[in-house]
Amino acid sequence: MNIVLLGAPGAGKGTQAKQISARFGIPQVSTGDIFRAEIAGKSPLGLQVQEYVKSGRLVPDALVVEVVSGRLAKDDCAKGFLLDGFPRTVGQAEEFDSYLASKKMSLDKVLYLKLSEAEAVNRLLGRAKIEGREDDNPEAIKKRMAVFTDLTEPLIAYYHAAGVLETINGDATVEAVAAAVSAALDAAR
Ligand code: AMP
């Protein structure tokens, strides 16, 4: 199955992605994780993206699409993939659609984890204490929320129109969200 997980920062994408990945035997492809690893390794890509990631701005579309298409070309993605944090703009979604079409592939489901903003900010500030992510400080969180509203939210209408969107209440407990996600994916199989 080819799945996209969509949601505001703090919606629980990473947590749910790990569970889906284990249950359906498909790799979790997180652009945020890829970028953080490249930054930690001080690779040329890492150096290119570090200022964006640190401040909560989006890495330019062309660069992200290149990273994702390179990752999806690997053998472990042959039976499907779970994208966590990509696409983040309509531009990325359109380029990604062209990529999928060129490979004769399509998306089975786009899961939108819907979260209230107050709950998202609470969770992110809680996570900052545990994980120490550099972009979980009040200023970067504010920026990431604004980026989500302005650039990523339009994807909800985009994928709704494509007939693949499934909205899930992300304010619920991790277990309840996981159950809803599993039900949605079982129905799509
Ligand atoms: P995440 O872990 O998904 O919250 O991503 C952390 C940061 O990585 C984001 O705030 C962006 O700076 C960058 N990033 C991750 N995915 C994308 C994407 N699809 N497009 C642009 N920037 C991204």
Short mmCIF file of N, CA, C and O in Angstrom, two decimals, residues 8 19 50 87 91 105 126-127 129 187:
data_model
loop_
_atom_site.label_atom_id
_atom_site.label_comp_id
_atom_site.label_asym_id
_atom_site.label_seq_id
_atom_site.Cartn_x
_atom_site.Cartn_y
_atom_site.Cartn_z
N ALA A 8 -0.94 18.43 11.21
CA ALA A 8 -0.15 19.54 11.73
C ALA A 8 1.00 19.00 12.58
O ALA A 8 0.93 17.87 13.06
N GLN A 19 3.64 2.64 13.96
CA GLN A 19 2.70 1.52 14.14
C GLN A 19 2.21 0.98 12.80
O GLN A 19 2.12 -0.23 12.59
N GLN A 50 19.80 22.81 6.87
CA GLN A 50 19.75 22.99 8.32
C GLN A 50 19.07 24.28 8.78
O GLN A 50 18.35 24.27 9.77
N PRO A 87 3.74 14.89 1.04
CA PRO A 87 4.03 16.27 0.65
C PRO A 87 3.53 17.28 1.67
O PRO A 87 2.67 16.99 2.49
N GLY A 91 2.40 22.25 -4.47
CA GLY A 91 3.47 22.06 -5.48
C GLY A 91 4.13 20.70 -5.34
O GLY A 91 4.33 19.99 -6.33
N MET A 105 2.23 4.24 -10.64
CA MET A 105 1.82 4.00 -9.25
C MET A 105 0.78 5.06 -8.86
O MET A 105 0.59 6.04 -9.56
N GLY A 126 5.54 19.75 25.16
CA GLY A 126 5.84 18.56 25.98
C GLY A 126 6.96 17.75 25.34
O GLY A 126 7.90 17.32 26.01
N ARG A 127 6.88 17.57 24.03
CA ARG A 127 7.89 16.79 23.31
C ARG A 127 9.26 17.46 23.38
O ARG A 127 10.29 16.78 23.45
N LYS A 129 10.67 18.89 25.74
CA LYS A 129 11.38 18.52 26.98
C LYS A 129 11.95 17.11 26.86
O LYS A 129 13.00 16.81 27.39
N ALA A 187 -9.88 -1.13 5.30
CA ALA A 187 -10.96 -0.92 4.32
C ALA A 187 -10.39 -0.61 2.93
O ALA A 187 -11.03 -0.88 1.92
#
